[in-house]
XYZ file of N, CA, C and O in Angstrom:
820
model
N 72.468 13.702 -34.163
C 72.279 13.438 -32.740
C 72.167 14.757 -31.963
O 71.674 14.772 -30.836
N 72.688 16.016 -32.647
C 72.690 17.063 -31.704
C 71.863 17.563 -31.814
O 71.375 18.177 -30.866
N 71.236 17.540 -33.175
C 69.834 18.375 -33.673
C 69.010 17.621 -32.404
O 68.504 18.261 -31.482
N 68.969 16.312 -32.506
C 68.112 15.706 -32.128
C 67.633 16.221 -30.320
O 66.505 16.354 -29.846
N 68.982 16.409 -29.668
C 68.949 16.632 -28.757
C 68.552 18.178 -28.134
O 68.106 18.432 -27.014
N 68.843 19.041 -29.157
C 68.314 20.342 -29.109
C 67.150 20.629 -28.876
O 66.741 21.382 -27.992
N 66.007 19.529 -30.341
C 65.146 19.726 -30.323
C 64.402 19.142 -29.029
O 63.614 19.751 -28.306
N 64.775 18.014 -28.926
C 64.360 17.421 -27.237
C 64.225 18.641 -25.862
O 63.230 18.898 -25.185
N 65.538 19.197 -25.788
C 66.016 20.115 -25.294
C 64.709 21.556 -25.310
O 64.337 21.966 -24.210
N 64.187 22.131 -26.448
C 63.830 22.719 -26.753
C 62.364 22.698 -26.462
O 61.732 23.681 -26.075
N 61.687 21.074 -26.751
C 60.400 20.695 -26.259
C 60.270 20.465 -24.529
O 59.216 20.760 -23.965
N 61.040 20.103 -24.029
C 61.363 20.460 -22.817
C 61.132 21.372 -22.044
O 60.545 21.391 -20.962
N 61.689 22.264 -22.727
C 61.748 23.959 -21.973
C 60.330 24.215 -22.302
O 59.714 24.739 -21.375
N 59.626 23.978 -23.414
C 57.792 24.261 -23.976
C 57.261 23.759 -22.779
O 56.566 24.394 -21.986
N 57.616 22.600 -22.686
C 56.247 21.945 -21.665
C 56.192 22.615 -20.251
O 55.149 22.894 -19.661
N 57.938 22.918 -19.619
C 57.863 23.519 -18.223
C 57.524 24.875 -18.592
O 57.260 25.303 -17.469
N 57.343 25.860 -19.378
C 57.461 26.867 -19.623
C 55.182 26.954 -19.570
O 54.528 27.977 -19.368
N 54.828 26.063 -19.731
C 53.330 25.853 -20.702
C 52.836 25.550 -18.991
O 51.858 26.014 -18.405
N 53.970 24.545 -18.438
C 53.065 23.668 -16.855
C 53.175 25.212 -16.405
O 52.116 25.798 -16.179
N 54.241 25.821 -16.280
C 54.169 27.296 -15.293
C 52.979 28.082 -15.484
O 52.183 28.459 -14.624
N 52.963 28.270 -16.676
C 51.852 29.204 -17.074
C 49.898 28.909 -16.960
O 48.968 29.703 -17.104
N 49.920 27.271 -16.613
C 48.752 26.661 -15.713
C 49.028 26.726 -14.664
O 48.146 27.210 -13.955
N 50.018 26.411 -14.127
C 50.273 26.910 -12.284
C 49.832 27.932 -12.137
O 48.975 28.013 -11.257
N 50.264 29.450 -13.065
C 50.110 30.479 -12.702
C 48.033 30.864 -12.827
O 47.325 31.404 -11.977
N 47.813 30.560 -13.595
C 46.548 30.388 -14.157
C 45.452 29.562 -12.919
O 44.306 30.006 -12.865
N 45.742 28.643 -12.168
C 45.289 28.056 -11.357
C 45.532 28.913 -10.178
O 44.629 28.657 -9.381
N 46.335 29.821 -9.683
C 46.360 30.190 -8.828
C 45.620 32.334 -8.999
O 45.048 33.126 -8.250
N 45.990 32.337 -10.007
C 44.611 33.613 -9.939
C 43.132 33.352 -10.652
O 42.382 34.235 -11.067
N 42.836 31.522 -10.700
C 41.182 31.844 -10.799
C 40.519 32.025 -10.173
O 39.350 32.298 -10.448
N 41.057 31.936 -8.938
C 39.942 32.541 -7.377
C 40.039 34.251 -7.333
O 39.004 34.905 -7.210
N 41.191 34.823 -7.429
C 40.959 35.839 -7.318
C 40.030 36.504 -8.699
O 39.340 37.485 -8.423
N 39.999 36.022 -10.092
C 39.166 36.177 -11.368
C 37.659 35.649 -10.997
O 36.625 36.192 -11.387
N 37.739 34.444 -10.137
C 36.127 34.398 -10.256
C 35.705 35.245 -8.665
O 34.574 35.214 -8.179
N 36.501 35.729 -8.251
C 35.629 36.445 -7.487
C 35.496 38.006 -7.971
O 34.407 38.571 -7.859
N 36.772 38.768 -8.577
C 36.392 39.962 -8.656
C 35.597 39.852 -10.270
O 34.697 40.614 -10.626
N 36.011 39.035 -10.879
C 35.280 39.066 -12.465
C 36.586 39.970 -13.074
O 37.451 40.689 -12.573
N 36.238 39.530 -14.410
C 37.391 40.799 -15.548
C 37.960 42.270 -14.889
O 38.932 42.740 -14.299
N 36.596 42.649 -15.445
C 36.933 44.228 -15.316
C 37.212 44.739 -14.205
O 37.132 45.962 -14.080
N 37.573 43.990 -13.220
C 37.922 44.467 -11.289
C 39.263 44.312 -11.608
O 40.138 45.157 -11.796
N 39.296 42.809 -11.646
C 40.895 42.846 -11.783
C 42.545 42.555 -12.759
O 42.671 41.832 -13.747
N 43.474 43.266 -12.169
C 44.191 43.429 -12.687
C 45.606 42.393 -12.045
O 45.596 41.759 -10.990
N 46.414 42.455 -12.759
C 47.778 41.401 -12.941
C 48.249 41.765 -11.751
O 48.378 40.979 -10.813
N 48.579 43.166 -11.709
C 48.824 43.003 -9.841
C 47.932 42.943 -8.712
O 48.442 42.950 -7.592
N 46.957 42.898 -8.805
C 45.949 42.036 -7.505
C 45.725 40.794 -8.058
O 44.946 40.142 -7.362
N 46.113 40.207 -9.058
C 46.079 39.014 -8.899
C 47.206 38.136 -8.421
O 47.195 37.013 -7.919
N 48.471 39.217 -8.809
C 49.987 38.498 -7.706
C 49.507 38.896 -6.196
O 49.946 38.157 -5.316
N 48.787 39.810 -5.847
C 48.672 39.858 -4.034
C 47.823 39.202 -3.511
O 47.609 39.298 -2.303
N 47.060 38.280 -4.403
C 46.238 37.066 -3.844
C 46.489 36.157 -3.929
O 45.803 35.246 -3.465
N 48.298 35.864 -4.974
C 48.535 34.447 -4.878
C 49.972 34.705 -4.248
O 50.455 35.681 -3.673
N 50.457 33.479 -4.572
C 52.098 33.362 -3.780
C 52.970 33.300 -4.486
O 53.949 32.557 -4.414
N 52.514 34.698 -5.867
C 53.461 34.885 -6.986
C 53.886 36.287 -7.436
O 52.840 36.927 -7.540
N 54.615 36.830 -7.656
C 54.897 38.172 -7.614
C 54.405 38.700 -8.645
O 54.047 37.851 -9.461
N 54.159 40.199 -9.093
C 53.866 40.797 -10.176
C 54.622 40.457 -11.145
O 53.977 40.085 -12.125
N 55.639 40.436 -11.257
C 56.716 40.371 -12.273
C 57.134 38.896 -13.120
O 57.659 38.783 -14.227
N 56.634 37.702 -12.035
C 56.445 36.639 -12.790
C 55.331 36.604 -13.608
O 55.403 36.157 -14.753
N 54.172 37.088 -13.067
C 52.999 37.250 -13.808
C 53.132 37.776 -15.165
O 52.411 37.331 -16.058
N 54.174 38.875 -15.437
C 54.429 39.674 -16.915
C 55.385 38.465 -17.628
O 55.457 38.076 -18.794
N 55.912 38.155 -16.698
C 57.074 36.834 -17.533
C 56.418 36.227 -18.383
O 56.620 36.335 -19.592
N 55.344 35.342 -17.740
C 54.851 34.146 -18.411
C 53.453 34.602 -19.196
O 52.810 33.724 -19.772
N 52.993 35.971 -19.213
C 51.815 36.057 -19.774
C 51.797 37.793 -20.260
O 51.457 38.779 -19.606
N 52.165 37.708 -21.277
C 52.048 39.496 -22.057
C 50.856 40.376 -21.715
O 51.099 41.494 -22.169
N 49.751 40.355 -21.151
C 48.775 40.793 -20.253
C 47.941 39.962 -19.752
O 48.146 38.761 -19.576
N 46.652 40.759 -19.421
C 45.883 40.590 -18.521
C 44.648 39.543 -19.746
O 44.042 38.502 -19.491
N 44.660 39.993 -20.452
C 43.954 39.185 -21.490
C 44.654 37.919 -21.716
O 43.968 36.955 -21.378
N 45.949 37.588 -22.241
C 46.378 36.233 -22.300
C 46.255 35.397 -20.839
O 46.001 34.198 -20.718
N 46.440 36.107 -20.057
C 46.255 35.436 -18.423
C 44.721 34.699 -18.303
O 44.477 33.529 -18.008
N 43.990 35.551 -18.563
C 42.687 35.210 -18.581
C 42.112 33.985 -19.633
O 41.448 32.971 -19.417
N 42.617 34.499 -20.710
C 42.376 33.079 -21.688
C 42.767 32.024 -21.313
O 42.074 31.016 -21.177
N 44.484 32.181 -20.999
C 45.039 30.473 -20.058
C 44.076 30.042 -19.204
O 43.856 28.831 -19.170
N 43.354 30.895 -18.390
C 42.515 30.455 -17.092
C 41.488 29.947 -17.434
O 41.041 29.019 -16.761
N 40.906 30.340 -18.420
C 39.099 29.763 -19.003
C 39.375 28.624 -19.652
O 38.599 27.681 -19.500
N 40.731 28.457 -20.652
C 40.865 27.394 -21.461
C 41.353 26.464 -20.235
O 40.801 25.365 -20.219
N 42.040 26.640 -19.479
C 42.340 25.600 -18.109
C 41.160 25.155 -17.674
O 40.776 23.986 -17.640
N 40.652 26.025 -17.374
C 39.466 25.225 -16.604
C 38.251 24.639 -16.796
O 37.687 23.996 -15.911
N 37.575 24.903 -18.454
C 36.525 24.712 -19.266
C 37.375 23.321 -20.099
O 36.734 22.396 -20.597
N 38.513 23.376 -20.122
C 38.933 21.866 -20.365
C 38.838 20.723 -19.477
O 38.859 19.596 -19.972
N 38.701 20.936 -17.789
C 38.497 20.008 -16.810
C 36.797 20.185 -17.169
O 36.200 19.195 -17.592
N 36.189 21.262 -17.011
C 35.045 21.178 -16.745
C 33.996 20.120 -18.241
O 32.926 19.558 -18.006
N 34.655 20.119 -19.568
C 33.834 19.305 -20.423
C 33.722 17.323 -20.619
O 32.925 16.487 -21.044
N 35.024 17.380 -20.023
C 34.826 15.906 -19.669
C 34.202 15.497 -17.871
O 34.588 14.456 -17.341
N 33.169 16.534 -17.071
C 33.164 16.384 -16.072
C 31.991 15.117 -16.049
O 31.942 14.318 -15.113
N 31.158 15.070 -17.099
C 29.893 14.323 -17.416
C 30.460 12.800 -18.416
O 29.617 11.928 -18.627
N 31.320 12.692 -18.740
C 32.214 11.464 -19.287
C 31.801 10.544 -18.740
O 30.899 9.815 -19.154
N 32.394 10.440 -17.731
C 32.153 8.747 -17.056
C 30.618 8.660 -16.810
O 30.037 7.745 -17.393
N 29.840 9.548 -15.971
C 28.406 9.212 -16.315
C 27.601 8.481 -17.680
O 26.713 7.628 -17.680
N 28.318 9.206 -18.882
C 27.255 9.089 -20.129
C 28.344 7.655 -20.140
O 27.651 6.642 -20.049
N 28.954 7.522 -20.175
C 29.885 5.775 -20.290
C 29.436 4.618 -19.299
O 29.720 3.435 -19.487
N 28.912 4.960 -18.531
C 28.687 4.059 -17.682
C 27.278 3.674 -17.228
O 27.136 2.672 -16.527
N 26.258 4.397 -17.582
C 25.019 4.628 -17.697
C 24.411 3.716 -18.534
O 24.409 3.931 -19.746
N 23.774 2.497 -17.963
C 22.741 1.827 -18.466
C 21.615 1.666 -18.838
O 21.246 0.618 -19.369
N 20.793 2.758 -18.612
C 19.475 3.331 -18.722
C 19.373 4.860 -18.629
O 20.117 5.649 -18.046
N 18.589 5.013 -19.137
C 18.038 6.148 -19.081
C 18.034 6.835 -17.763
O 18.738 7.844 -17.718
N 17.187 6.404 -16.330
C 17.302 6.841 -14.950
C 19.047 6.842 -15.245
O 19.584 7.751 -15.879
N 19.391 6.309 -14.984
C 20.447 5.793 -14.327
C 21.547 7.076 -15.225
O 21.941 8.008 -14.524
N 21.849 7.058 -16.270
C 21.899 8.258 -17.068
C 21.510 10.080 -16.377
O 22.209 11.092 -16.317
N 20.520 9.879 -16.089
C 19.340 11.213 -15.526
C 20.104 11.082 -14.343
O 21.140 11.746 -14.342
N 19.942 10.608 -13.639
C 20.189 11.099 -12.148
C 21.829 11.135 -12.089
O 22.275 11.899 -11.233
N 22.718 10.472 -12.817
C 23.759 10.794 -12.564
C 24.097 12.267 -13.435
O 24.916 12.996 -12.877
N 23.667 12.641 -14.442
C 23.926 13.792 -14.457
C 23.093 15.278 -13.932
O 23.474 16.424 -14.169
N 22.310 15.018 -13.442
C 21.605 15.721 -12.611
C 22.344 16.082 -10.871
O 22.243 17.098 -10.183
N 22.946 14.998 -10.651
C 23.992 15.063 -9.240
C 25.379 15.882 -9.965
O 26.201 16.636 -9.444
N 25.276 15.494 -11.072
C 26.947 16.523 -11.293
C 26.759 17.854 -11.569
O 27.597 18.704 -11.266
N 25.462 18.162 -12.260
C 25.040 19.541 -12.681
C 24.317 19.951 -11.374
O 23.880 21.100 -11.435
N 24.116 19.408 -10.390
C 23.928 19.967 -9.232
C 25.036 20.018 -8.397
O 24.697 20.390 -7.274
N 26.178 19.801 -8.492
C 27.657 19.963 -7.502
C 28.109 20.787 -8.476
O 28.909 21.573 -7.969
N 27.974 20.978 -9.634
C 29.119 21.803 -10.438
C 28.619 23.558 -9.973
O 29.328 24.425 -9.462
N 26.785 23.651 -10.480
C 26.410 24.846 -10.148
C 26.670 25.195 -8.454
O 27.055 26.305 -8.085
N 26.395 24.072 -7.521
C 26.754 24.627 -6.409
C 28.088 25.255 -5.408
O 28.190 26.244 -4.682
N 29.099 24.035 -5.819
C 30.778 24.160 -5.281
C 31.180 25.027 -6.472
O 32.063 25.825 -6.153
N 30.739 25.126 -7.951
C 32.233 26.000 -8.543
C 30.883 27.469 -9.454
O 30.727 27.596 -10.669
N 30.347 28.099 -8.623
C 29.350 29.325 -9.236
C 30.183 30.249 -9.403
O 30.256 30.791 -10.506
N 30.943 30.612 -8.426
C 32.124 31.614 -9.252
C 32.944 31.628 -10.021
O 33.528 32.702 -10.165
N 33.451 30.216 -11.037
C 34.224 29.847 -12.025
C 33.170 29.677 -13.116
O 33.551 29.801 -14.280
N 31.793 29.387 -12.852
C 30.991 29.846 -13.996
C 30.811 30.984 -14.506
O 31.112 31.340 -15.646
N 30.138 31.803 -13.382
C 30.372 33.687 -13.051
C 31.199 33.950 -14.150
O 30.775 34.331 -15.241
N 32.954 33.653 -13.739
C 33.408 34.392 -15.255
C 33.378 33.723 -15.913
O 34.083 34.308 -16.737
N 33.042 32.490 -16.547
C 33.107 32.142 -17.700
C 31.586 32.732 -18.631
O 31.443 32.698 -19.853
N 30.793 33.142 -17.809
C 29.666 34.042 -18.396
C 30.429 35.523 -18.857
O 30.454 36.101 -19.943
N 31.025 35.854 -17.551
C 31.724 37.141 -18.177
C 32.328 37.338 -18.861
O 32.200 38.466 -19.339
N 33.395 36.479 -19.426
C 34.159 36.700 -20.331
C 33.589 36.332 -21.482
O 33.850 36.975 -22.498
N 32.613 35.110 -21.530
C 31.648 35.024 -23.019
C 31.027 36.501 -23.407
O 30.865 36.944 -24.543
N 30.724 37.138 -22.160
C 30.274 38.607 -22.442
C 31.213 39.653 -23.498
O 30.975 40.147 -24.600
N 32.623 39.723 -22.377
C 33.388 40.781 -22.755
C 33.843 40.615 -24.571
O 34.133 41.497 -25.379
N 33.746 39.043 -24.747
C 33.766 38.380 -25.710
C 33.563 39.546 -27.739
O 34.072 39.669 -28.853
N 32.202 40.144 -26.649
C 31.275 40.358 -27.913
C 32.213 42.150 -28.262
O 32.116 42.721 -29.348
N 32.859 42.590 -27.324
C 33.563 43.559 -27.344
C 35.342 43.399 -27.425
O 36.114 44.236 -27.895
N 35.587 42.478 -27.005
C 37.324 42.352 -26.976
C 37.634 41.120 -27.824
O 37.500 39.915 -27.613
N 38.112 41.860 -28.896
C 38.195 40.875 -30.256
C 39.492 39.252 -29.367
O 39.615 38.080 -29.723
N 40.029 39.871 -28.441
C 40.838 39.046 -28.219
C 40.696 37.359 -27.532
O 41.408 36.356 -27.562
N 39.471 37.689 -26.978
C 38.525 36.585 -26.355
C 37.847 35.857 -27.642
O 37.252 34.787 -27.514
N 37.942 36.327 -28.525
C 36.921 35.811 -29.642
C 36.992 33.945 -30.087
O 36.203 33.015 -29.918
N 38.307 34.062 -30.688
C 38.510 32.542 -30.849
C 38.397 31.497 -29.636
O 37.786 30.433 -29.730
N 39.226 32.045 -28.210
C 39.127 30.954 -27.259
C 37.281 30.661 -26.604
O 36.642 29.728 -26.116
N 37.083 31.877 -26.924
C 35.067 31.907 -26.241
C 34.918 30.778 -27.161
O 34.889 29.700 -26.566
N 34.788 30.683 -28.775
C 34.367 29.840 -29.653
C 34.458 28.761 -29.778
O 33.487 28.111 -30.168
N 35.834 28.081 -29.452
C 36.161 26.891 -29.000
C 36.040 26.378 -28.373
O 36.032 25.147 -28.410
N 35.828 27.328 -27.147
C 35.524 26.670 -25.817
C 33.420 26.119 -25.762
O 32.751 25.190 -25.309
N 33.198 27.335 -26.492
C 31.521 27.037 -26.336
C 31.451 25.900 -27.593
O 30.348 25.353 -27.582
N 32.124 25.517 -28.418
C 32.057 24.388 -29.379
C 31.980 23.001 -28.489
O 31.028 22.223 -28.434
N 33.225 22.909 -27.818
C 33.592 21.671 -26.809
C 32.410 21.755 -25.880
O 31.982 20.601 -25.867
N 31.645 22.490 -25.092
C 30.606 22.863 -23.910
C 29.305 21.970 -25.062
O 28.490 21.152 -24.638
N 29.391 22.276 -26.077
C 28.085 22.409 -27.220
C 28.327 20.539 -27.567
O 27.339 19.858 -27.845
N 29.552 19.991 -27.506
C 30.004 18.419 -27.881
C 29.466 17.938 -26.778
O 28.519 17.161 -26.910
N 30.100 18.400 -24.974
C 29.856 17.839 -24.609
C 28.163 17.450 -23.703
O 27.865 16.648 -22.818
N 27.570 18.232 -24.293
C 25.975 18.199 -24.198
C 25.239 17.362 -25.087
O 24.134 16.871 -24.857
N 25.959 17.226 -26.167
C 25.507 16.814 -27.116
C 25.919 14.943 -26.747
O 24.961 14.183 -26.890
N 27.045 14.410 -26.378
C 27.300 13.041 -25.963
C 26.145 12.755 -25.148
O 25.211 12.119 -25.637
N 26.118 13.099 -24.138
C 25.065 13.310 -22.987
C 23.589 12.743 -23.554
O 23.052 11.678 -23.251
N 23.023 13.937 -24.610
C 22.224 14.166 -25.305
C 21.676 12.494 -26.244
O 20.619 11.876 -26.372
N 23.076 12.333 -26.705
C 23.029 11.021 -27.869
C 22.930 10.050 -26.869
O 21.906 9.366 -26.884
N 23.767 9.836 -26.001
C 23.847 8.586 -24.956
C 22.279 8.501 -24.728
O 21.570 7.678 -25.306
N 21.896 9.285 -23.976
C 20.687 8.990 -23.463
C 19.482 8.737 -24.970
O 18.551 7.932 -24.921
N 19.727 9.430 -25.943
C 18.263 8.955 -26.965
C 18.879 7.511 -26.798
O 18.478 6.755 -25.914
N 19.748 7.208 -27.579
C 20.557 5.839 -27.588
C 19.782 4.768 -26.794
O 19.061 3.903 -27.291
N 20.097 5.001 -25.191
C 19.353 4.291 -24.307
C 17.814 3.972 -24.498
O 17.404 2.834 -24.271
N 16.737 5.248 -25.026
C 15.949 4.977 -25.187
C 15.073 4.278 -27.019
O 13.925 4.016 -27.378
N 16.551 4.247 -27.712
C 16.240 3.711 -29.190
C 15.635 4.905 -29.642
O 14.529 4.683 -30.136
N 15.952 6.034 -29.648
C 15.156 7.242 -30.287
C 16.693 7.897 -30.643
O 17.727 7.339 -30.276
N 16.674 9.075 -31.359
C 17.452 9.816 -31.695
C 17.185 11.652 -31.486
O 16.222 12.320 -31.864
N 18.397 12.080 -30.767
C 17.395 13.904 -30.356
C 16.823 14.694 -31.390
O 17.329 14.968 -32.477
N 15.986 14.948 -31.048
C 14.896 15.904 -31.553
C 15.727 17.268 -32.551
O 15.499 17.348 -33.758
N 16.589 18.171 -31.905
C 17.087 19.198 -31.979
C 18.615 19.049 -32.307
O 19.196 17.991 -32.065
N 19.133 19.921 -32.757
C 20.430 20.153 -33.504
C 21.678 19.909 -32.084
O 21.182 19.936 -30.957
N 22.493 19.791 -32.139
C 23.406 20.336 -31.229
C 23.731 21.225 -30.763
O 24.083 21.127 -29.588
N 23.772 22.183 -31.238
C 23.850 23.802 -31.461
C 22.799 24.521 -30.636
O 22.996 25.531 -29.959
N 21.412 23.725 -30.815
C 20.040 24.196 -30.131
C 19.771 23.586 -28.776
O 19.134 24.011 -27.812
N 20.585 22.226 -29.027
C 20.316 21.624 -27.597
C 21.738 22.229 -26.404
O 21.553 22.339 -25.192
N 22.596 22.433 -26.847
C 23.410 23.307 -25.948
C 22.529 24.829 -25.600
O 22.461 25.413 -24.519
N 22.000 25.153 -26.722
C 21.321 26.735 -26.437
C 20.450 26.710 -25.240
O 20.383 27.564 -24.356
N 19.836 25.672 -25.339
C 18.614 25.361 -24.263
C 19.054 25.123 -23.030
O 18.428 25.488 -22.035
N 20.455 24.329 -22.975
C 20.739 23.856 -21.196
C 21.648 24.785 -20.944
O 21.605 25.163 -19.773
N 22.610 25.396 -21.725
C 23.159 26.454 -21.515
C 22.651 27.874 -20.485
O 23.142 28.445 -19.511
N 21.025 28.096 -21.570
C 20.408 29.394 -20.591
C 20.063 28.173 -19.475
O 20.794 28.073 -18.491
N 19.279 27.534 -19.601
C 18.287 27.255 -18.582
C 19.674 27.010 -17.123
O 19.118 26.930 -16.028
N 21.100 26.909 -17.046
C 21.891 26.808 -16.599
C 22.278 28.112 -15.717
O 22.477 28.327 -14.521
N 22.285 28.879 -16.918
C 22.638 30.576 -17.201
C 22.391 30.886 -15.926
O 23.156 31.201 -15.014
N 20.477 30.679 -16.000
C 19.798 31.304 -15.298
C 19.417 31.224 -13.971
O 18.902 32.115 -13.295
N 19.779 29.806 -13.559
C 19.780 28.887 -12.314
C 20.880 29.310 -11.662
O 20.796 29.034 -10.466
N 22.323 30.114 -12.081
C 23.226 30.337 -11.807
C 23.180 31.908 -10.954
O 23.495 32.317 -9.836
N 22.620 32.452 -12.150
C 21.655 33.634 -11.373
C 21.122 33.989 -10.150
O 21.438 34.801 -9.280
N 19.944 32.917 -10.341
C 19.455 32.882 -8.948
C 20.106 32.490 -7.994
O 20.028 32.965 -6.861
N 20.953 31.411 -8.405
C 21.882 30.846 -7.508
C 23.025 31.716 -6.323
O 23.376 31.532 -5.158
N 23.316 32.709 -7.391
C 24.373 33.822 -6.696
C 23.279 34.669 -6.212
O 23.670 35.630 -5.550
N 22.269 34.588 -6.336
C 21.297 35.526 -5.678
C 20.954 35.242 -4.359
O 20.532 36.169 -3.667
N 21.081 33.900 -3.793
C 20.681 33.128 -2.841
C 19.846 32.772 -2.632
O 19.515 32.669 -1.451
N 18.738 32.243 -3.987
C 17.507 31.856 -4.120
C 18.017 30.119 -3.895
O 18.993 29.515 -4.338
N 17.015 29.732 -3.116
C 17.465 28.099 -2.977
C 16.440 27.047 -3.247
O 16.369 25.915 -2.767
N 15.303 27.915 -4.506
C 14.666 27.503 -5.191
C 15.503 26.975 -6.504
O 14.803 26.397 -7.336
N 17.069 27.107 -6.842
C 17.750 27.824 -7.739
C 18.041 26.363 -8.700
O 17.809 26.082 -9.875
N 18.717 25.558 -7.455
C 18.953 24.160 -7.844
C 17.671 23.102 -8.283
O 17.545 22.500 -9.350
N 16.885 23.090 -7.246
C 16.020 22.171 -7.741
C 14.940 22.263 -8.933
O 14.359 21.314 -9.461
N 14.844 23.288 -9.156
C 14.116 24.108 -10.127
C 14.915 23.633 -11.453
O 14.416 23.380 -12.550
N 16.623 23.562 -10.988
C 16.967 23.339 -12.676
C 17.261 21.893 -12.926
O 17.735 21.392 -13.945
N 16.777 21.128 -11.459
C 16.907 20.149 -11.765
C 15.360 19.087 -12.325
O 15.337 18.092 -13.050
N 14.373 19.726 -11.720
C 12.928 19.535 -12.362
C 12.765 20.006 -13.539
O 12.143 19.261 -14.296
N 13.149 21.102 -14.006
C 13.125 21.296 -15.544
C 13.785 20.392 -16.632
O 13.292 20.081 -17.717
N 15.175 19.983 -16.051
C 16.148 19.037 -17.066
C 15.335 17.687 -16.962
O 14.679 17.531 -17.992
N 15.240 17.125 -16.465
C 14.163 15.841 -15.907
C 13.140 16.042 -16.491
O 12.645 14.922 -16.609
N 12.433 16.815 -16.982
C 11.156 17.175 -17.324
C 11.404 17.235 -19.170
O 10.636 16.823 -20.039
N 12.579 17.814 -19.305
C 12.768 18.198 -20.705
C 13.699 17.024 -21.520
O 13.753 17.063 -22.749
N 14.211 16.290 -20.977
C 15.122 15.413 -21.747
C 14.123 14.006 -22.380
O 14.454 13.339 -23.360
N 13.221 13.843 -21.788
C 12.371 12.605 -22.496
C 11.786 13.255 -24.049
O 11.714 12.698 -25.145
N 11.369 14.827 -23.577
C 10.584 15.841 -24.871
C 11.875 15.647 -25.852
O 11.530 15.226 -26.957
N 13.412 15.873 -25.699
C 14.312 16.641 -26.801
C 14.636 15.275 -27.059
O 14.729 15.101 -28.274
N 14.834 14.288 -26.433
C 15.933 12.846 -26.596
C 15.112 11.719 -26.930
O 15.623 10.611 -27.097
């Protein structure tokens, strides 16, 4: 009974110890997606939130584990964002335009939480430490394109054209790049990637 309670005891302290360390993580991704990686550091990211430097070292051994909590936080909300669309979608249109309205609110309201998640896929190729969470994370990004992908051949009794792997490659840039322009303040940026996806999903699906 005491083991038992220890261990209870013990999982306990994991989970509040795990919720802190997403609290903390949620509250410097604004200051991460605005300055990007290499700007900032653990203490400008406590003087932009309502947390001190020193909790920041508590719950996270640097600036790299901080950052991983933050991408894996938020690339975990962001892969089920297209879920209920591909579930609820009876056709093909009906399919299309609902994910075309989400990939048009996601690039528009959250471009600076993409921003670094480009950057850090970057720093990726240089800081061995990003390596596994980039991989996992672009695996899950690569699934959930791929549901999307199947739902809709599905709808039309066909099956996709292209691998998973290739069909993430493709909406990925063509995303990339819309994002680009997007922070550029081209406002050709959106509709452009939304005439291309519309244009290309009858060809791959």
């Amino acid at each position: 009974m005491t083991q038992r309670v220890a261990v209870a005891t013990e999982v306990l302290r994991d989970e509040k110890f795990n919720a802190r360390r997403i609290e903390l993580a949620e509250a410097a991704l604004e200051t991460l997606g605005e300055l990007g990686f290499a700007r900032t550091s653990l203490r400008e990211i406590a003087q932009n939130s309502a947390f001190t430097h020193g909790v920041f070292h508590y719950y996270f051994s640097d600036k790299l584990d901080l950052i991983c909590c933050c991408v894996r936080h938020y690339k975990a909300k962001c892969v089920t964002r297209y879920d209920e669309v591909v579930t609820s979608a009876q056709s093909r249109d009906e399919l299309t335009e609902g994910f075309l309205a989400k990939l048009a609110a996601t690039l528009q309201d959250e471009a600076r939480m993409h921003r670094l998640w480009y950057d850090l896929r970057s720093q990726a190729m240089f800081e061995a430490a990003f390596r596994k969470d980039v991989l996992e994370i672009d695996k899950s990004l690569e699934a959930m394109i791929w549901r999307i992908a199947s739902r809709y051949a599905e709808l039309g009794g066909t099956r996709p054209a292209s691998s998973p792997a290739a069909l993430y490659a493709l909406f990925d840039g063509l995303f990339q790049s819309a994002l680009l322009k997007h922070l550029a303040n081209d406002e050709t940026a959106v509709p452009e990637l939304l005439d291309e996806v519309r244009r290309l999903l009858p060809t791959i699906c």
